[in-house]
Short mmCIF file of C-alpha atoms in Angstrom, two decimals:
data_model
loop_
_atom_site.label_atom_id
_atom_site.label_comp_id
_atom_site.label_asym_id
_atom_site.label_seq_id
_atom_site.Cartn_x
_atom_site.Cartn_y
_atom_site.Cartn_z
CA UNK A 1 -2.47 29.85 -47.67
CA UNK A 2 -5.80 28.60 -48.13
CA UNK A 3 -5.86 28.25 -52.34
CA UNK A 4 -9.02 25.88 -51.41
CA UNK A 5 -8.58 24.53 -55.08
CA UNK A 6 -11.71 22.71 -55.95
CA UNK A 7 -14.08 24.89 -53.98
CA UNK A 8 -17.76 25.45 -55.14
CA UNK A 9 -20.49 27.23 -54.30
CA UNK A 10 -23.25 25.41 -54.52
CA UNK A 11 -23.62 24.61 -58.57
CA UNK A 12 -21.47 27.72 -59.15
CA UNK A 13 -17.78 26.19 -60.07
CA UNK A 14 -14.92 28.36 -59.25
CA UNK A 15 -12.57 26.42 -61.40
CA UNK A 16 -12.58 29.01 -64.07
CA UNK A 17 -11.59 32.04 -61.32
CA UNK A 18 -8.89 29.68 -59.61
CA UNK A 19 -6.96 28.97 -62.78
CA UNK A 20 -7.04 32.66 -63.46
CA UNK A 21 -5.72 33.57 -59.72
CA UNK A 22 -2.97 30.85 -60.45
CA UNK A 23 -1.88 32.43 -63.56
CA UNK A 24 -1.27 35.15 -61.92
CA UNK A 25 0.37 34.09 -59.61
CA UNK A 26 2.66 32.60 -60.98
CA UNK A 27 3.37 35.42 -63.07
CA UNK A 28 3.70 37.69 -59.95
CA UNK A 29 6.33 35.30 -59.02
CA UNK A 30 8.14 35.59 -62.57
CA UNK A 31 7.70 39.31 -62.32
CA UNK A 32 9.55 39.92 -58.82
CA UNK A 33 12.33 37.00 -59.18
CA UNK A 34 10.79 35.32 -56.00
CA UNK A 35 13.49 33.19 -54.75
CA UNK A 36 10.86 31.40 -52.56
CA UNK A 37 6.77 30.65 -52.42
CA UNK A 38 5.41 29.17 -49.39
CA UNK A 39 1.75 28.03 -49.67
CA UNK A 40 0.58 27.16 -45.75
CA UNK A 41 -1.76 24.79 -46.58
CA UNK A 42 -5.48 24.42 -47.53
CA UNK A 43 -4.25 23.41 -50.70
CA UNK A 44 -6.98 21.75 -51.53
CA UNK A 45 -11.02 22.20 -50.64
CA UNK A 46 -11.48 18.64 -49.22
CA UNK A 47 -9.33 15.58 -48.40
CA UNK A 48 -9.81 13.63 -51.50
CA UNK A 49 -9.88 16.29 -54.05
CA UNK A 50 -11.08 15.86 -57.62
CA UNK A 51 -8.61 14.87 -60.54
CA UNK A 52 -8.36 18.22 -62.65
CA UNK A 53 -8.17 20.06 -58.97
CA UNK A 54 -4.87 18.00 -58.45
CA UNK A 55 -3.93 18.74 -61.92
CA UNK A 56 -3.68 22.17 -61.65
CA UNK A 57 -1.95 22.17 -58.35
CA UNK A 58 1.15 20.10 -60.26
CA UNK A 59 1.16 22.13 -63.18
CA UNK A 60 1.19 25.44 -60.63
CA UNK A 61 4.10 24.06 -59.07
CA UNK A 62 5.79 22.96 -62.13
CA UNK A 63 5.03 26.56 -63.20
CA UNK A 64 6.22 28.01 -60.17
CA UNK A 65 9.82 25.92 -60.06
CA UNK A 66 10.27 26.62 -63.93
CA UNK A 67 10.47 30.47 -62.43
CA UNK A 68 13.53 29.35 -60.39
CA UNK A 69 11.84 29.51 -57.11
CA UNK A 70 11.76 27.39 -54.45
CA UNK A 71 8.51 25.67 -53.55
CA UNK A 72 7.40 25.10 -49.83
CA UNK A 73 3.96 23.95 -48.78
CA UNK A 74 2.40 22.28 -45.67
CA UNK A 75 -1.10 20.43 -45.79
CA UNK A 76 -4.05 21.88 -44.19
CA UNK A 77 -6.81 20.90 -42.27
CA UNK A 78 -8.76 20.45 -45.39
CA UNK A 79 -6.47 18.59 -47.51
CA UNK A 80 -5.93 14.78 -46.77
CA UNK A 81 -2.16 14.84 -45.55
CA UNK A 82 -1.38 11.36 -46.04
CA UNK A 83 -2.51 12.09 -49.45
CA UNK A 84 -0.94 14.81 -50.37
CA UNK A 85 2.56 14.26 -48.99
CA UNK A 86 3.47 10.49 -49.64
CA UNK A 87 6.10 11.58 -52.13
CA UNK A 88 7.57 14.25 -49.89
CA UNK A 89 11.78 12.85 -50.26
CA UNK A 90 11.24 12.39 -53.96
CA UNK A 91 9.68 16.07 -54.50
CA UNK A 92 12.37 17.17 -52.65
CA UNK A 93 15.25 16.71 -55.42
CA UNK A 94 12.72 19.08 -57.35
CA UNK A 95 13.39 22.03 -55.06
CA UNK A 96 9.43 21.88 -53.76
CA UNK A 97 9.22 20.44 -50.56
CA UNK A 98 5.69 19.60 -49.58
CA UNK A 99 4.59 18.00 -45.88
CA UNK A 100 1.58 16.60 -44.38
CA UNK A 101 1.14 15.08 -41.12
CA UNK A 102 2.73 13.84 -38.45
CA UNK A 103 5.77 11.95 -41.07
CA UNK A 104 8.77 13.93 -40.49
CA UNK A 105 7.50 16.19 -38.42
CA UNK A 106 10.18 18.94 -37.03
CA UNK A 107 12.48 18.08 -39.72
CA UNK A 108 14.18 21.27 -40.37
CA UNK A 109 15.58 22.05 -44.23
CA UNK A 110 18.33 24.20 -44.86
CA UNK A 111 18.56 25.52 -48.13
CA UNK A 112 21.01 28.24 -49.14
CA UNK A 113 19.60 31.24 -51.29
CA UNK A 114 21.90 34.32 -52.94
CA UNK A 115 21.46 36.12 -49.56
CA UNK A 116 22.45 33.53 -47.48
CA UNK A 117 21.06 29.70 -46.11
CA UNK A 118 17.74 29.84 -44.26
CA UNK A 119 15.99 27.30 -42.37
CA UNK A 120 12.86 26.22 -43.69
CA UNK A 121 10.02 24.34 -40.62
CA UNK A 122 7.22 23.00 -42.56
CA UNK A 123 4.25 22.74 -39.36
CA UNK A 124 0.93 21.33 -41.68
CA UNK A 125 -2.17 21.41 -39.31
CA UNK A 126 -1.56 18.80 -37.13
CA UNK A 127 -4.90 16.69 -35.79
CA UNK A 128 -4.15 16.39 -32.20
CA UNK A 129 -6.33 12.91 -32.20
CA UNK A 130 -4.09 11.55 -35.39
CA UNK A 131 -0.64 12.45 -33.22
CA UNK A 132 1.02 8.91 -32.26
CA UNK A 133 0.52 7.77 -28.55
CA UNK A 134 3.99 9.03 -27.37
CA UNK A 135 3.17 12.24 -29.06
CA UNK A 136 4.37 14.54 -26.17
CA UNK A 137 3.67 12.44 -23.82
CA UNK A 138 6.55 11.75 -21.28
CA UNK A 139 7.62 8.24 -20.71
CA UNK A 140 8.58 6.11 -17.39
CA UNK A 141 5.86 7.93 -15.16
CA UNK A 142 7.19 5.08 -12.73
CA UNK A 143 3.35 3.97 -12.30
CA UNK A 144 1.72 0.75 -12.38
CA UNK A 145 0.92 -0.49 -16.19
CA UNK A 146 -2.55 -0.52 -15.64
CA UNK A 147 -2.34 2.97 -14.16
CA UNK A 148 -0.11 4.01 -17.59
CA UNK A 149 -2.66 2.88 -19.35
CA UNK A 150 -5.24 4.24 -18.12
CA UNK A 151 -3.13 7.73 -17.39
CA UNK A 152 -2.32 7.21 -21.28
CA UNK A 153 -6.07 7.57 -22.29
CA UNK A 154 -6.50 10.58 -19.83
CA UNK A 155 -3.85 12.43 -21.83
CA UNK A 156 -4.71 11.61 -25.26
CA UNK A 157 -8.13 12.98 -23.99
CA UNK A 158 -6.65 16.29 -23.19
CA UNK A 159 -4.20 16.84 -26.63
CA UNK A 160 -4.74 19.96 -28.37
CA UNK A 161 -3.85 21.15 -31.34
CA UNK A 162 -2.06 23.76 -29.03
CA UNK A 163 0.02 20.60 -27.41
CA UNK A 164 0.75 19.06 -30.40
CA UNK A 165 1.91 22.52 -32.34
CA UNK A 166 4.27 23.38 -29.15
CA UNK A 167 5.77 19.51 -28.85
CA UNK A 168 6.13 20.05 -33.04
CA UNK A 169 7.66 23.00 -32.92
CA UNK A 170 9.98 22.29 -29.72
CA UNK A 171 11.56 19.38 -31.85
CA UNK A 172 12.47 21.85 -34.80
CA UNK A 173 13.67 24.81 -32.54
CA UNK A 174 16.42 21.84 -31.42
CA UNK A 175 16.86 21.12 -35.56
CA UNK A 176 17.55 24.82 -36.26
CA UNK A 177 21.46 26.18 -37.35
CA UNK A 178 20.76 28.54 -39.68
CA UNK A 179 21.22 32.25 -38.79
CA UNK A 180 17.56 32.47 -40.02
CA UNK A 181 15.03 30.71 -40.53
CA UNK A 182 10.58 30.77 -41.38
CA UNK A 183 8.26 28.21 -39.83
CA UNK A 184 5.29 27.80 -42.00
CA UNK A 185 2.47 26.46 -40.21
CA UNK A 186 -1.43 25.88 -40.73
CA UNK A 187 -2.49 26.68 -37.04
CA UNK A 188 -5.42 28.54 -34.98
CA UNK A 189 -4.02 31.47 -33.58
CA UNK A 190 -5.48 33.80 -30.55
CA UNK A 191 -4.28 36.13 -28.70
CA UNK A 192 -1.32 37.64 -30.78
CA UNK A 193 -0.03 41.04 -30.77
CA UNK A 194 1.03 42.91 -34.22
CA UNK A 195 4.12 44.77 -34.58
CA UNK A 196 5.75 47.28 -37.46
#
């Protein structure tokens, strides 16, 4: 995650250290017969990034599939999801599957590798104030319209990015029939425990 492609500091370009970090990448890839790369967003360094930035992002990916992997990335809070991912069913004949935003959100992809198929839940950082109205949001409250309305506005108010992640991610757990499966997600996390 977090490849920040286009990032500067200051007048100092990075472009020259990025291209090198993708090279060899993609060449770790090569190297250990990856059958899958998952890139959890921050693809980019800012919504609308600039055109050689988006150039070498393709030509990673390219680089990546020509290794026989499978491609799966999510957008990030910094990359400008509707964007990034308008192309999302075409890419998907490629073998990379790429998602931003709220557009087929909990969609759950099954693809079936040597070992077995896995379950693949693309979660890209989800804006809680870009989420639809319904967005979680339970219908037939059985008040008065005005009172929806204004009950509406109360809980738009109080969506998270919390809310929004566990309504996301309650839609894919229903999606899910693979014996296994990896969520790849762009999220805050606090309060987590680490295991072996």
């Amino acid at each position: 995650s977090d490849w920040h492609l286009g990032r500067t500091f200051g007048a100092l370009s990075l472009a020259a250290d990025q291209a090198a970090f993708v090279d060899w990448f993609v060449e770790l890839v090569r190297s250990e017969e990856a059958d899958l790369v998952v890139i959890a967003g921050d693809l980019y360094d800012r919504a609308i990034a600039p055109t050689h930035v988006i150039e070498l992002f393709r030509d990673t990916v390219k680089r990546l599939r020509s290794t026989g992997a499978v491609v799966a990335a999510i957008t990030g809070n910094h990359d400008g999801a509707d964007r990034v991912a308008p192309y999302a069913e075409l890419l998907d004949l490629s073998g990379f599957y790429l998602r931003g935003g709220y557009e087929r959100l909990g969609e759950v992809i099954r693809h079936d590798f040597a070992d077995g198929p896995l379950d693949l839940v693309l979660l890209p950082y989800l804006d809680p104030q870009a989420a639809a109205d319904d967005f979680g949001i339970v219908a037939d409250s059985g008040a008065e319209p005005a009172e929806e309305d204004a009950d509406l506005v109360q809980r738009r108010l109080r969506r998270t990015h919390q809310s929004v992640l566990e309504t996301a991610i309650a839609i894919a757990e229903q999606r899910r029939s693979a014996p296994r499966s990896v969520a790849i997600a762009h999220v805050f996390v606090s309060g987590g425990t680490t295991s072996e």
